[in-house]
PDB file of C-alpha atoms in Angstrom:
ATOM      1  CA  UNK A 157      31.796  -5.894  57.625  1.00 45.00           C
ATOM      2  CA  UNK A 158      30.835  -9.521  58.188  1.00 46.00           C
ATOM      3  CA  UNK A 159      27.209  -8.669  59.016  1.00 48.00           C
ATOM      4  CA  UNK A 160      26.243  -7.138  55.673  1.00 58.00           C
ATOM      5  CA  UNK A 161      26.210  -8.183  52.057  1.00 70.00           C
ATOM      6  CA  UNK A 162      26.322  -6.350  48.780  1.00 81.00           C
ATOM      7  CA  UNK A 163      22.814  -6.609  47.303  1.00 84.00           C
ATOM      8  CA  UNK A 164      23.733  -4.694  44.164  1.00 88.00           C
ATOM      9  CA  UNK A 165      26.883  -6.680  43.481  1.00 90.00           C
ATOM     10  CA  UNK A 166      25.110 -10.001  44.024  1.00 91.00           C
ATOM     11  CA  UNK A 167      22.209  -8.941  41.773  1.00 94.00           C
ATOM     12  CA  UNK A 168      24.625  -7.912  38.991  1.00 95.00           C
ATOM     13  CA  UNK A 169      26.555 -11.165  39.205  1.00 95.00           C
ATOM     14  CA  UNK A 170      23.392 -13.286  39.227  1.00 96.00           C
ATOM     15  CA  UNK A 171      21.985 -11.411  36.226  1.00 97.00           C
ATOM     16  CA  UNK A 172      25.260 -12.057  34.404  1.00 97.00           C
ATOM     17  CA  UNK A 173      24.993 -15.777  35.209  1.00 97.00           C
ATOM     18  CA  UNK A 174      21.400 -15.975  33.961  1.00 97.00           C
ATOM     19  CA  UNK A 175      22.266 -13.957  30.859  1.00 96.00           C
ATOM     20  CA  UNK A 176      25.204 -16.205  29.949  1.00 97.00           C
ATOM     21  CA  UNK A 177      23.078 -19.325  30.465  1.00 97.00           C
ATOM     22  CA  UNK A 178      19.926 -18.230  28.626  1.00 95.00           C
ATOM     23  CA  UNK A 179      20.722 -15.476  26.115  1.00 92.00           C
ATOM     24  CA  UNK A 180      19.441 -16.407  22.686  1.00 90.00           C
ATOM     25  CA  UNK A 181      17.917 -19.697  23.821  1.00 93.00           C
ATOM     26  CA  UNK A 182      14.411 -20.780  22.951  1.00 92.00           C
ATOM     27  CA  UNK A 183      12.183 -22.252  25.623  1.00 93.00           C
ATOM     28  CA  UNK A 184      12.612 -26.028  25.760  1.00 95.00           C
ATOM     29  CA  UNK A 185      10.835 -27.800  28.604  1.00 94.00           C
ATOM     30  CA  UNK A 186      13.327 -30.668  28.398  1.00 97.00           C
ATOM     31  CA  UNK A 187      16.282 -28.336  28.978  1.00 97.00           C
ATOM     32  CA  UNK A 188      14.726 -26.151  31.695  1.00 97.00           C
ATOM     33  CA  UNK A 189      15.757 -28.410  34.630  1.00 97.00           C
ATOM     34  CA  UNK A 190      19.374 -28.402  33.394  1.00 98.00           C
ATOM     35  CA  UNK A 191      19.356 -24.611  32.946  1.00 98.00           C
ATOM     36  CA  UNK A 192      17.893 -24.054  36.422  1.00 98.00           C
ATOM     37  CA  UNK A 193      20.437 -26.355  38.073  1.00 98.00           C
ATOM     38  CA  UNK A 194      23.295 -24.659  36.266  1.00 98.00           C
ATOM     39  CA  UNK A 195      22.076 -21.162  37.183  1.00 98.00           C
ATOM     40  CA  UNK A 196      21.642 -22.105  40.849  1.00 98.00           C
ATOM     41  CA  UNK A 197      24.989 -23.902  41.124  1.00 97.00           C
ATOM     42  CA  UNK A 198      26.818 -20.953  39.537  1.00 97.00           C
ATOM     43  CA  UNK A 199      24.892 -18.479  41.714  1.00 96.00           C
ATOM     44  CA  UNK A 200      25.825 -20.204  44.959  1.00 94.00           C
ATOM     45  CA  UNK A 201      29.446 -20.586  43.840  1.00 93.00           C
ATOM     46  CA  UNK A 202      29.591 -16.874  42.937  1.00 92.00           C
ATOM     47  CA  UNK A 203      28.174 -15.851  46.320  1.00 88.00           C
ATOM     48  CA  UNK A 204      30.889 -17.959  47.941  1.00 84.00           C
ATOM     49  CA  UNK A 205      33.674 -16.378  45.847  1.00 84.00           C
ATOM     50  CA  UNK A 206      32.380 -12.893  46.668  1.00 80.00           C
ATOM     51  CA  UNK A 207      32.977 -13.636  50.333  1.00 69.00           C
ATOM     52  CA  UNK A 208      29.279 -13.172  51.004  1.00 58.00           C
ATOM     53  CA  UNK A 209      29.016 -16.241  53.219  1.00 55.00           C
ATOM     54  CA  UNK A 210      30.667 -15.111  56.453  1.00 69.00           C
ATOM     55  CA  UNK A 211      27.622 -14.075  58.431  1.00 80.00           C
ATOM     56  CA  UNK A 212      24.757 -15.478  56.369  1.00 84.00           C
ATOM     57  CA  UNK A 213      23.128 -18.652  55.228  1.00 87.00           C
ATOM     58  CA  UNK A 214      21.897 -18.438  51.657  1.00 90.00           C
ATOM     59  CA  UNK A 215      19.105 -20.153  49.779  1.00 93.00           C
ATOM     60  CA  UNK A 216      18.106 -19.593  46.181  1.00 95.00           C
ATOM     61  CA  UNK A 217      15.247 -20.523  43.891  1.00 96.00           C
ATOM     62  CA  UNK A 218      14.996 -20.363  40.119  1.00 97.00           C
ATOM     63  CA  UNK A 219      11.932 -20.314  37.906  1.00 96.00           C
ATOM     64  CA  UNK A 220      12.010 -20.420  34.114  1.00 95.00           C
ATOM     65  CA  UNK A 221       8.765 -20.094  32.190  1.00 93.00           C
ATOM     66  CA  UNK A 222       7.770 -19.788  28.583  1.00 91.00           C
ATOM     67  CA  UNK A 223       6.584 -16.314  27.649  1.00 87.00           C
ATOM     68  CA  UNK A 224       3.220 -16.809  26.012  1.00 82.00           C
ATOM     69  CA  UNK A 225       1.579 -13.469  26.741  1.00 78.00           C
ATOM     70  CA  UNK A 226      -0.220 -14.785  29.791  1.00 78.00           C
ATOM     71  CA  UNK A 227       0.373 -13.205  33.174  1.00 80.00           C
ATOM     72  CA  UNK A 228       2.720 -14.568  35.799  1.00 80.00           C
ATOM     73  CA  UNK A 229       2.356 -13.657  39.436  1.00 81.00           C
ATOM     74  CA  UNK A 230       4.724 -14.737  42.155  1.00 82.00           C
ATOM     75  CA  UNK A 231       5.110 -13.816  45.800  1.00 83.00           C
ATOM     76  CA  UNK A 232       7.183 -14.802  48.785  1.00 81.00           C
ATOM     77  CA  UNK A 233       6.841 -14.113  52.457  1.00 80.00           C
ATOM     78  CA  UNK A 234       9.389 -14.486  55.206  1.00 80.00           C
ATOM     79  CA  UNK A 235       9.240 -14.207  58.963  1.00 79.00           C
ATOM     80  CA  UNK A 236      12.663 -12.949  59.935  1.00 82.00           C
ATOM     81  CA  UNK A 237      14.780 -10.148  61.361  1.00 81.00           C
ATOM     82  CA  UNK A 238      14.025  -7.231  59.005  1.00 81.00           C
ATOM     83  CA  UNK A 239      17.247  -5.441  59.900  1.00 81.00           C
ATOM     84  CA  UNK A 240      19.633  -8.290  59.083  1.00 81.00           C
ATOM     85  CA  UNK A 241      17.896 -10.737  56.750  1.00 86.00           C
ATOM     86  CA  UNK A 242      17.130  -9.943  53.119  1.00 87.00           C
ATOM     87  CA  UNK A 243      16.063 -11.309  49.803  1.00 90.00           C
ATOM     88  CA  UNK A 244      16.681 -10.142  46.270  1.00 92.00           C
ATOM     89  CA  UNK A 245      14.914 -11.013  43.048  1.00 94.00           C
ATOM     90  CA  UNK A 246      16.721 -11.018  39.709  1.00 95.00           C
ATOM     91  CA  UNK A 247      14.705 -11.191  36.489  1.00 94.00           C
ATOM     92  CA  UNK A 248      15.876 -12.053  32.977  1.00 94.00           C
ATOM     93  CA  UNK A 249      15.281 -10.299  30.701  1.00 91.00           C
ATOM     94  CA  UNK A 250      15.157  -7.105  32.753  1.00 85.00           C
ATOM     95  CA  UNK A 251      12.333  -5.645  30.675  1.00 80.00           C
ATOM     96  CA  UNK A 252       9.109  -7.589  30.336  1.00 68.00           C
ATOM     97  CA  UNK A 253       8.672  -6.576  26.684  1.00 70.00           C
ATOM     98  CA  UNK A 254      12.197  -7.566  25.686  1.00 68.00           C
ATOM     99  CA  UNK A 255      12.445 -10.024  22.793  1.00 69.00           C
ATOM    100  CA  UNK A 256      12.633 -13.723  23.552  1.00 76.00           C
ATOM    101  CA  UNK A 257      10.305 -16.486  24.553  1.00 85.00           C
ATOM    102  CA  UNK A 258      11.439 -17.277  28.077  1.00 92.00           C
ATOM    103  CA  UNK A 259      11.494 -15.553  31.442  1.00 92.00           C
ATOM    104  CA  UNK A 260      13.733 -16.461  34.378  1.00 95.00           C
ATOM    105  CA  UNK A 261      13.397 -15.306  37.960  1.00 95.00           C
ATOM    106  CA  UNK A 262      16.010 -16.081  40.600  1.00 96.00           C
ATOM    107  CA  UNK A 263      15.322 -15.275  44.242  1.00 95.00           C
ATOM    108  CA  UNK A 264      18.129 -15.289  46.796  1.00 94.00           C
ATOM    109  CA  UNK A 265      17.468 -15.322  50.522  1.00 92.00           C
ATOM    110  CA  UNK A 266      20.196 -14.166  52.915  1.00 89.00           C
ATOM    111  CA  UNK A 267      19.543 -15.143  56.516  1.00 87.00           C
ATOM    112  CA  UNK A 268      21.905 -13.601  59.029  1.00 85.00           C
ATOM    113  CA  UNK A 269      23.663 -15.832  61.521  1.00 83.00           C
ATOM    114  CA  UNK A 270      23.649 -12.848  63.888  1.00 74.00           C
ATOM    115  CA  UNK A 271      20.953 -13.202  66.537  1.00 68.00           C
ATOM    116  CA  UNK A 272      19.609  -9.879  67.760  1.00 63.00           C
ATOM    117  CA  UNK A 273      18.575  -9.388  71.359  1.00 64.00           C
ATOM    118  CA  UNK A 274      14.823  -9.059  71.859  1.00 59.00           C
ATOM    119  CA  UNK A 275      15.192  -5.353  72.713  1.00 56.00           C
ATOM    120  CA  UNK A 276      17.030  -4.792  69.393  1.00 54.00           C
ATOM    121  CA  UNK A 277      14.149  -6.087  67.265  1.00 51.00           C
TER     122      UNK A 277
END
């Protein structure tokens, strides 16, 4: 179906990308921009190879922070068609108390190219 995408599959693949890029690495503010670019480039390429681009436009963000014990709060808000547009958030590591000194969060937005009639909304 060209008007849907596999949230679970995309989330798994993105987690794998983040994991391969960051596993075992120590936070280094000089390397963070390179890591983020690599994660985002690989994420968008993976979405393309999964055939997830037929009926959607995609955008992605990546945040990498040093884990210092301080809180981190993040939010996003979108005005869109709730039935067709979606976003997913992938966090590395999956558990907040996992060992390591960095945290990465990738958000992917999928905006459907399908335009619903007003009576369908």
